[in-house]
Coordinates of C-alpha atoms in Angstrom, one line a residue:
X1 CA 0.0 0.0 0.0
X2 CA 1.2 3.8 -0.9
X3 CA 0.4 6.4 -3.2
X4 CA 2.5 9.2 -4.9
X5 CA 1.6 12.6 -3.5
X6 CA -2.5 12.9 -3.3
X7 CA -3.0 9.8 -5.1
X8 CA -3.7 11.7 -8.3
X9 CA -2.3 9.3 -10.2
X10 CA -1.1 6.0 -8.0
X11 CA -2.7 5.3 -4.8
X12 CA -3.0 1.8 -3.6
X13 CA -5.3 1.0 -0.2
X14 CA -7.9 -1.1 0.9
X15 CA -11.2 -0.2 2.5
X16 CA -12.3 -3.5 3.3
X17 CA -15.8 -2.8 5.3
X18 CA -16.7 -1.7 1.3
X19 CA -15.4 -4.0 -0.5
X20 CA -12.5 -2.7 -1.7
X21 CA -8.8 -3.4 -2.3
X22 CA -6.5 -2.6 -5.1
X23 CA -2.9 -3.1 -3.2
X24 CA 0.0 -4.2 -5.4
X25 CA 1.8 -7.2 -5.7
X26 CA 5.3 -6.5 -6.7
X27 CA 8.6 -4.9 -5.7
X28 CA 9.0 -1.4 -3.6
X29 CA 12.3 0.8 -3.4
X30 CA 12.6 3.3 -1.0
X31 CA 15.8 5.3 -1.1
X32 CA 16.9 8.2 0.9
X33 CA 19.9 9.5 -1.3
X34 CA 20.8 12.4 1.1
X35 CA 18.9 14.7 3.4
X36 CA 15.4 15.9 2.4
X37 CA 15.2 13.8 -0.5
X38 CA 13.0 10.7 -0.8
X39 CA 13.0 8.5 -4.2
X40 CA 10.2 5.8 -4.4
X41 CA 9.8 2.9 -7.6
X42 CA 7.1 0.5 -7.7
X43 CA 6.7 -2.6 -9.9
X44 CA 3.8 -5.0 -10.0
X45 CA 0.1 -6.2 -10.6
X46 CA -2.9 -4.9 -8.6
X47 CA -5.1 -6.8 -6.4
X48 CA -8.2 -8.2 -8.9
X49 CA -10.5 -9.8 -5.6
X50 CA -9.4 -13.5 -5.6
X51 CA -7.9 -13.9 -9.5
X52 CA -4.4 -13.9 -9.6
X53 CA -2.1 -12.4 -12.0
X54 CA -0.7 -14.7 -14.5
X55 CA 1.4 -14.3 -17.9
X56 CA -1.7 -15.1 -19.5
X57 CA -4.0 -12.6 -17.6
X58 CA -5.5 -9.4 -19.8
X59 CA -5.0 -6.9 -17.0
X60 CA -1.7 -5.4 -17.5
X61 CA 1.5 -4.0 -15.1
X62 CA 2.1 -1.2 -13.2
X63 CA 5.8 0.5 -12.7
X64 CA 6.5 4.1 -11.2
X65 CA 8.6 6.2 -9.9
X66 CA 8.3 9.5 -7.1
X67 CA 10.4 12.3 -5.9
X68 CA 10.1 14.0 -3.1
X69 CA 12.3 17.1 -1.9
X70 CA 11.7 19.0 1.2
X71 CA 13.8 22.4 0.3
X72 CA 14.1 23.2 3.8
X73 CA 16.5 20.0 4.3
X74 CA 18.2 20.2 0.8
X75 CA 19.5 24.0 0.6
X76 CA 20.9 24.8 3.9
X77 CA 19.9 28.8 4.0
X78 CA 16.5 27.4 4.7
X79 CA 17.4 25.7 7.2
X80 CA 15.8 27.9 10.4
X81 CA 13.5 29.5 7.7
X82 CA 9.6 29.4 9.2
X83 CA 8.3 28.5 6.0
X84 CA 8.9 25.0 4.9
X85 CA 8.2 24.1 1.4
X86 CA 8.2 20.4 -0.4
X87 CA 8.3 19.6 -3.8
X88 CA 7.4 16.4 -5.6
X89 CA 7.0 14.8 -8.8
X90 CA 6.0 11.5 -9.8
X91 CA 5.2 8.9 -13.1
X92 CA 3.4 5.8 -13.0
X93 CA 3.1 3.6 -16.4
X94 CA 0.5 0.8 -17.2
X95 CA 1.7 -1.5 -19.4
X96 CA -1.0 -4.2 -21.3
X97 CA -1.2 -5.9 -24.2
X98 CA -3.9 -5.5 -26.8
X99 CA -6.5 -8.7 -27.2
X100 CA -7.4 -7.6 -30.6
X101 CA -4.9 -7.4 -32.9
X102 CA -6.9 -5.8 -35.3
X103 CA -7.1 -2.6 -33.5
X104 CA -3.5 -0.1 -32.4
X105 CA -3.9 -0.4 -28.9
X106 CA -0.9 1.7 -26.9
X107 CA 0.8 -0.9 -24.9
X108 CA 2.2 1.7 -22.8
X109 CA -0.1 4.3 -21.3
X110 CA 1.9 6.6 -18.6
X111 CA 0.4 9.8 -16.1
X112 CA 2.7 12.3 -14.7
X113 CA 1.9 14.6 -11.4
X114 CA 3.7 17.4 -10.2
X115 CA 3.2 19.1 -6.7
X116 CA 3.8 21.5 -4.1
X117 CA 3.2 22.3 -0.7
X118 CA 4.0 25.1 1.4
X119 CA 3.6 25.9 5.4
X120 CA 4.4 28.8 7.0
X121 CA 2.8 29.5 11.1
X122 CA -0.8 28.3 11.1
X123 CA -1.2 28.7 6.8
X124 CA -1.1 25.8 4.8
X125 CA -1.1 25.0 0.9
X126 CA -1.2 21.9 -1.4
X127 CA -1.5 22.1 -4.8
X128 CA -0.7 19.0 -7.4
X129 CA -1.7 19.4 -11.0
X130 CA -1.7 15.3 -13.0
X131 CA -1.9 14.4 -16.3
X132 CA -2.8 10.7 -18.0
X133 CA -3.1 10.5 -22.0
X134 CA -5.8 12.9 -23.0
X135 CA -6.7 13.7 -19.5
X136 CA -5.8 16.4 -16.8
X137 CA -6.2 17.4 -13.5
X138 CA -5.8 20.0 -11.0
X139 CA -6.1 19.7 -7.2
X140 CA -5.3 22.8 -4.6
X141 CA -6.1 23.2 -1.3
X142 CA -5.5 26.0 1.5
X143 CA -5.8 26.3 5.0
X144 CA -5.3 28.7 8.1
X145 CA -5.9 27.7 11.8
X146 CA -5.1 29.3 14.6
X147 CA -6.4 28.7 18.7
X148 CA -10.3 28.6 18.3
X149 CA -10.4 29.7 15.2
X150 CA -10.0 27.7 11.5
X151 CA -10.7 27.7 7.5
X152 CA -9.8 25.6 4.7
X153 CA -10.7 26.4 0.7
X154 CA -10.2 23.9 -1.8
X155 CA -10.8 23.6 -5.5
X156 CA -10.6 20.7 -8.4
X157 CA -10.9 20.3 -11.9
X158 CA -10.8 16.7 -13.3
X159 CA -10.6 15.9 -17.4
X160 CA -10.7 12.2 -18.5
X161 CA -8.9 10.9 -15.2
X162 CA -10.3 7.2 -14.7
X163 CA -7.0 5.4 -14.9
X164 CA -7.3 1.6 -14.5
X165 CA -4.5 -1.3 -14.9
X166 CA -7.1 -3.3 -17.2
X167 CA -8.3 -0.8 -20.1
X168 CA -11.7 -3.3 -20.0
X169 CA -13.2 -3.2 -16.8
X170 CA -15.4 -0.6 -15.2
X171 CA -16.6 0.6 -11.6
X172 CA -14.3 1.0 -8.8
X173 CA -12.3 -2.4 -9.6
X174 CA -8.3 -2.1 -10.7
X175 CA -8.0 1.9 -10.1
X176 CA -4.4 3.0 -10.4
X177 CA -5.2 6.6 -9.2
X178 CA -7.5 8.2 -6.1
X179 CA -9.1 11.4 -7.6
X180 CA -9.5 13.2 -3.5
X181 CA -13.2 14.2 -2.7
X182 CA -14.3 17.7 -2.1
X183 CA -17.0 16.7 0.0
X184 CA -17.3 16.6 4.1
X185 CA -17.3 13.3 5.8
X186 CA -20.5 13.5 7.7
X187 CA -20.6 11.1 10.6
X188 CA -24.0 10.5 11.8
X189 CA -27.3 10.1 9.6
X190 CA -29.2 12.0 7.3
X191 CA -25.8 13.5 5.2
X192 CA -23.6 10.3 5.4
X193 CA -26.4 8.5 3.2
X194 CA -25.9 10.6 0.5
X195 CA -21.9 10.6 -0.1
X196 CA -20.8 12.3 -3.3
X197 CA -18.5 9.8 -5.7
X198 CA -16.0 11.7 -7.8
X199 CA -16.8 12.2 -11.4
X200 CA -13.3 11.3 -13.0
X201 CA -14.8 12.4 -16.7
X202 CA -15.1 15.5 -15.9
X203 CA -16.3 17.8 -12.5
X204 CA -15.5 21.1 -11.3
X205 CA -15.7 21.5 -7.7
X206 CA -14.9 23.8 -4.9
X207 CA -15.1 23.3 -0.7
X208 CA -15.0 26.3 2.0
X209 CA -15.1 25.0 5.9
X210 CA -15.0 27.4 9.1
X211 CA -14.6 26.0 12.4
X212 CA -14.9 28.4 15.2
X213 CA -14.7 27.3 19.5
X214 CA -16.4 29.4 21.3
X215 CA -14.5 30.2 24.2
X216 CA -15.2 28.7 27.5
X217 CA -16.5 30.7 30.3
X218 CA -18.8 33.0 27.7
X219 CA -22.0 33.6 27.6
X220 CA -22.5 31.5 24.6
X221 CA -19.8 28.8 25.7
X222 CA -20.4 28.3 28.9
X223 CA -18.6 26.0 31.3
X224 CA -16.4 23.8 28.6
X225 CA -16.9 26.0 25.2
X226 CA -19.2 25.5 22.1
X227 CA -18.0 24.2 19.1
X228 CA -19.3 25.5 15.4
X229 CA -18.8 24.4 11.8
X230 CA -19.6 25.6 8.8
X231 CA -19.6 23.8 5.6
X232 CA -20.0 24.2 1.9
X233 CA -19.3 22.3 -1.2
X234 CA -20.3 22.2 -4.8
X235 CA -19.6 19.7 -7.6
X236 CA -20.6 20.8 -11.3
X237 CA -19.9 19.6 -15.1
X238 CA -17.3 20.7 -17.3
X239 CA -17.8 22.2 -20.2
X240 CA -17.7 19.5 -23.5
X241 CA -17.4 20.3 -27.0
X242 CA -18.7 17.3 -28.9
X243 CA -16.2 16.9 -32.5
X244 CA -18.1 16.0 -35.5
X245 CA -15.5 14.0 -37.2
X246 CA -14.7 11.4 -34.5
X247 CA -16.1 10.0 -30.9
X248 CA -14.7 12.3 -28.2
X249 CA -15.0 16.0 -26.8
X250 CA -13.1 18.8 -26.5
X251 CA -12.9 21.3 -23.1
X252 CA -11.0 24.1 -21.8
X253 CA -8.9 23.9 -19.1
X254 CA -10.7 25.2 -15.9
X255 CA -14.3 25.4 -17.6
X256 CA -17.4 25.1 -15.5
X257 CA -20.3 23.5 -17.5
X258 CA -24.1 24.0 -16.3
X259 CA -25.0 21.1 -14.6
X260 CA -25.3 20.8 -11.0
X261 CA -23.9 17.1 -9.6
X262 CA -24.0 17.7 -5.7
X263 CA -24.3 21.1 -3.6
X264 CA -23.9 20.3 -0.1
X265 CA -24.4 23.6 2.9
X266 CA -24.4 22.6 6.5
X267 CA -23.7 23.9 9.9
X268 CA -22.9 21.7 13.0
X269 CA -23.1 23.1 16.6
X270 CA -21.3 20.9 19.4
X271 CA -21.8 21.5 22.8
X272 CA -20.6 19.6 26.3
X273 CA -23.3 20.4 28.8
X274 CA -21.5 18.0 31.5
X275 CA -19.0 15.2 31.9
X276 CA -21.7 12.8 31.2
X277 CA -23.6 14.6 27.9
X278 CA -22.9 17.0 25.2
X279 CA -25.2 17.6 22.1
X280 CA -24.6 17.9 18.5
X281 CA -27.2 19.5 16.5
X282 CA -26.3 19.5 12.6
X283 CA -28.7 21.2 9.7
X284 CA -27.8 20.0 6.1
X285 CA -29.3 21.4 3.0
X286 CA -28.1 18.8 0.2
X287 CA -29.1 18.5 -3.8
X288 CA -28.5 16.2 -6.3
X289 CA -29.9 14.3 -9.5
X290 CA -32.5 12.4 -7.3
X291 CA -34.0 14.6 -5.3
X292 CA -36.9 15.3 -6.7
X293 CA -37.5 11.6 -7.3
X294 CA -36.5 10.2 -3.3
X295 CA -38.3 13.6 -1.8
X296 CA -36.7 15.1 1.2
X297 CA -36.0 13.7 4.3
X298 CA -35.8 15.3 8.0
X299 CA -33.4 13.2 10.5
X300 CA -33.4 13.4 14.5
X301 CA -31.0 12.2 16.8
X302 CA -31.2 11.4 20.3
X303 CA -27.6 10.0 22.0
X304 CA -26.7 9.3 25.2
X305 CA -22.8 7.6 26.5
X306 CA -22.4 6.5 29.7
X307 CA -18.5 7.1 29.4
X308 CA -16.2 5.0 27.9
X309 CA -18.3 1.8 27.5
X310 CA -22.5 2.1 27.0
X311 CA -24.0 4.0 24.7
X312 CA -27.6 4.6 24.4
X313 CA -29.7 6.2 21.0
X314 CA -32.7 6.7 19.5
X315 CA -32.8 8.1 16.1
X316 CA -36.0 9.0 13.9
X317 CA -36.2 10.0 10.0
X318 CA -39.0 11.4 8.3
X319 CA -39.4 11.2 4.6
X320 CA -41.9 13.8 3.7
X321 CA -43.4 14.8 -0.1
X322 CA -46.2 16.5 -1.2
X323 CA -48.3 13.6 -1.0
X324 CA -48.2 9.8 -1.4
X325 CA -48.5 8.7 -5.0
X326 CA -46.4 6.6 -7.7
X327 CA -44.6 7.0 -10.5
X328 CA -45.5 4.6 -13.5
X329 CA -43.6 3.9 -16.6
X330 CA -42.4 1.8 -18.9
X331 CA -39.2 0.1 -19.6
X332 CA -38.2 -2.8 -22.6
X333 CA -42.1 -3.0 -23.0
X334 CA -42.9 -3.4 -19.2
X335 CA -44.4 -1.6 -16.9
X336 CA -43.1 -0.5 -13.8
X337 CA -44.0 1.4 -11.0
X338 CA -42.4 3.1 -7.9
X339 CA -44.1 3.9 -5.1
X340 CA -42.9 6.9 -2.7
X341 CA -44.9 7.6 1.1
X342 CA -44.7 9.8 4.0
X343 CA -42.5 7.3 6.3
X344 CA -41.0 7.4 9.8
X345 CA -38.0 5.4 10.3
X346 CA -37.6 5.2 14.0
X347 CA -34.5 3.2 15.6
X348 CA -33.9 2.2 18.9
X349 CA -30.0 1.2 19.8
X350 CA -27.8 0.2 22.9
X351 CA -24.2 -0.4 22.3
X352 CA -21.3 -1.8 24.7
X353 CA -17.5 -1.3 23.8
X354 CA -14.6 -2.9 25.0
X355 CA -11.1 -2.9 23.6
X356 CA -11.3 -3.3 19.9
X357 CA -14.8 -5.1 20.5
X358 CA -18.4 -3.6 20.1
X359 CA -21.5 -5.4 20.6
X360 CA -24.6 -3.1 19.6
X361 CA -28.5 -3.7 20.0
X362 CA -31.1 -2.4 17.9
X363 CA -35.1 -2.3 17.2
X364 CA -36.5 -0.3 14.4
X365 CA -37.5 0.5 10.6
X366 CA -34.3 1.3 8.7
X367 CA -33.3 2.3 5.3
X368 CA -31.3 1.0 2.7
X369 CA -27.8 3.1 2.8
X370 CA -25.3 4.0 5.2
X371 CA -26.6 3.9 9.0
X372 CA -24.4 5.8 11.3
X373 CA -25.1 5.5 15.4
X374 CA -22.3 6.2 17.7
X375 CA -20.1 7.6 15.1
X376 CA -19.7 4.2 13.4
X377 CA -21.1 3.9 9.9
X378 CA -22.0 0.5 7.6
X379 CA -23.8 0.2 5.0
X380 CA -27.4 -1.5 5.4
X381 CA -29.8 -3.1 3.7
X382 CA -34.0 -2.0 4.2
X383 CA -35.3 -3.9 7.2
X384 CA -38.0 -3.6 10.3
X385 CA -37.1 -5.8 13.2
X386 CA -34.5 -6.8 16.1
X387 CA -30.7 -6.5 14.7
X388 CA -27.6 -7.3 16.7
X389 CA -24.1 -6.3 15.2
X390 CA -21.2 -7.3 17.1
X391 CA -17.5 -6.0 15.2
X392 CA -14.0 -6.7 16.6
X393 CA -10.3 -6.0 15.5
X394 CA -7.2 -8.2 16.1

């Protein structure tokens, strides 16, 4: 497992409670030539679920390379300097042989990534910029924190970046590269339902969050301080240029087509009322494709830990439209229908944790999606009944 810079063009990792592992097989070098400068290479096959690589397998090779320099450590005048700077480049090649002979299929297919990142007090910015064949890519982000007080911008543009070891297979099998979302991780509910994937043909996006503490001992902090978050993101298209003499587009780097993919505004409020409870209360206004379709849907929240073992929680989400109806129509000569209602989906849970072991309780109606309770989220299938869950790590 490692990945050059952001992962914008090689990132190997697994998140196995999804499903997902693309870790190479092969040969890594590591090599610290002198001070401040780190030199990676990578040779191997990727991580295809239980099929194993073979001469005879169609997926093909990866081999790499990465450079990292931290200037502070390489030119000694920067030595005591406050601001510390790193520069890095790297290349990552997929090599795999055409099944048809009849068609010129490159062999060789390469991406190249340079990046940047600078620090200086509490500021902080990261800025890589990739490109693979026809495609390119530009990541930035920038940050200043001080005590209490914190903000972070970010912005992306993706062209054409879906870069696989096996030029044949599609979804999230065999990626070579991790585009990095723009999106917040929600923790609990409503929001973390809804995650935004990356849109490697093409997405313009840009991400603003403000955390604030509220000093203790205030009117509005109180005994132990109030915490406050704000946060907004918005994905869009790119703008396309369809060419009349062959399959294919043309864009401009840095355009900003018309179509809204995901828009998400929240604020989160945090508050410790004793040693034994705090509250979180968290408003999220989200949009996307199927909203109009699924409705809207209104979460609440109830949690209560008996510190550092029991939790207790109830949870209830409303799904609320106009009215209840259907939607009828018809697909390869068949008709279907989808029914949407005014629903409650109340939950009932009690956890207990010990060590790396959690045993957790629950009665209720859930949804199919993500289910979060405790600050632990897995994704669920739709069910009404008595659930017991119990996880562990070794």
């Amino acid at each position: 497992y490692d990945q050059f810079g952001t992962g914008m063009i090689f990132r190997a990792y697994e998140e196995w409670t999804l499903g997902f592992d693309n870790s190479v097989d092969g040969v890594r070098t590591i090599l610290t030539p002198a001070k401040g400068v780190t030199i990676k290479g990578i040779w191997g096959s990727q991580r295809f679920f239980w099929d194993r690589y073979t001469a005879k397998s169609l997926r093909g090779t990866i081999r790499g390379g990465d450079i990292d320099l931290f200037l502070n450590d390489v030119i000694p005048s920067m030595a005591n300097s406050k601001t510390k700077i790193t520069l890095g480049a790297g290349m990552i090649s997929r090599n795999q042989k055409g099944e048809h002979e009849e068609l010129k299929m490159p062999e060789n297919v390469a991406a190249w990534s340079g990046r940047m990142n600078i620090s200086h007090g509490g500021f902080f910015w990261l800025t890589e910029y990739g490109i693979y064949a026809e495609g390119r890519a530009l990541y930035s982000s920038m940050s200043y924190s001080q005590k209490g007080f914190g903000v972070s911008l970010g912005g992306k543009w993706i062209d054409n970046m879906s870069f696989k070891s096996d030029r044949n297979i599609t979804g999230q099998a065999l990626d070579i590269n991790f585009l990095p979302p723009m999106t917040k991780t929600h923790s609990y509910s409503l929001a973390a339902m809804y995650p935004y994937a990356t849109q490697p043909n093409g997405e313009a996006a840009i991400q603003a969050t403000v955390n604030y503490r509220v000093p203790k001992r205030s009117t509005l902090g109180g005994k132990y301080g109030m915490g406050i978050e704000l946060n907004f993101a918005r994905m869009q298209s790119i703008k396309k240029e369809l060419t009349a003499d062959a399959l294919g587009y043309t864009t401009k780097f840095l355009s900003v087509g018309d179509r809204l993919y995901f828009q998400d505004l929240g604020i989160e409020i945090n508050k410790k009322i004793n040693k034994h409870f705090k509250f979180i209360l968290s408003a999220d206004m989200l949009k996307y494709d199927m909203q109009v379709i699924e409705g809207h849907i209104e979460p609440a929240t109830l949690e209560y830990n008996f510190a550092p073992k029991w939790f207790f929680a109830i949870m209830d989400q409303y799904n609320y439209v106009n009215k209840d109806g259907k939607i009828t129509y018809t697909m390869a000569g068949k008709k279907h229908t989808n029914e949407f209602k005014k629903l409650h989906y109340p939950t009932v849970s009690a956890g207990y944790t010990k060590g790396t072991t959690r045993v957790l309780l629950s009665y209720g109606r859930q949804r199919e999606g993500i289910l979060c309770v405790g600050g632990v989220c897995r994704q669920v299938p739709a069910a009404n009944g008595f659930k017991i869950t119990i996880t562990s790590s070794f």
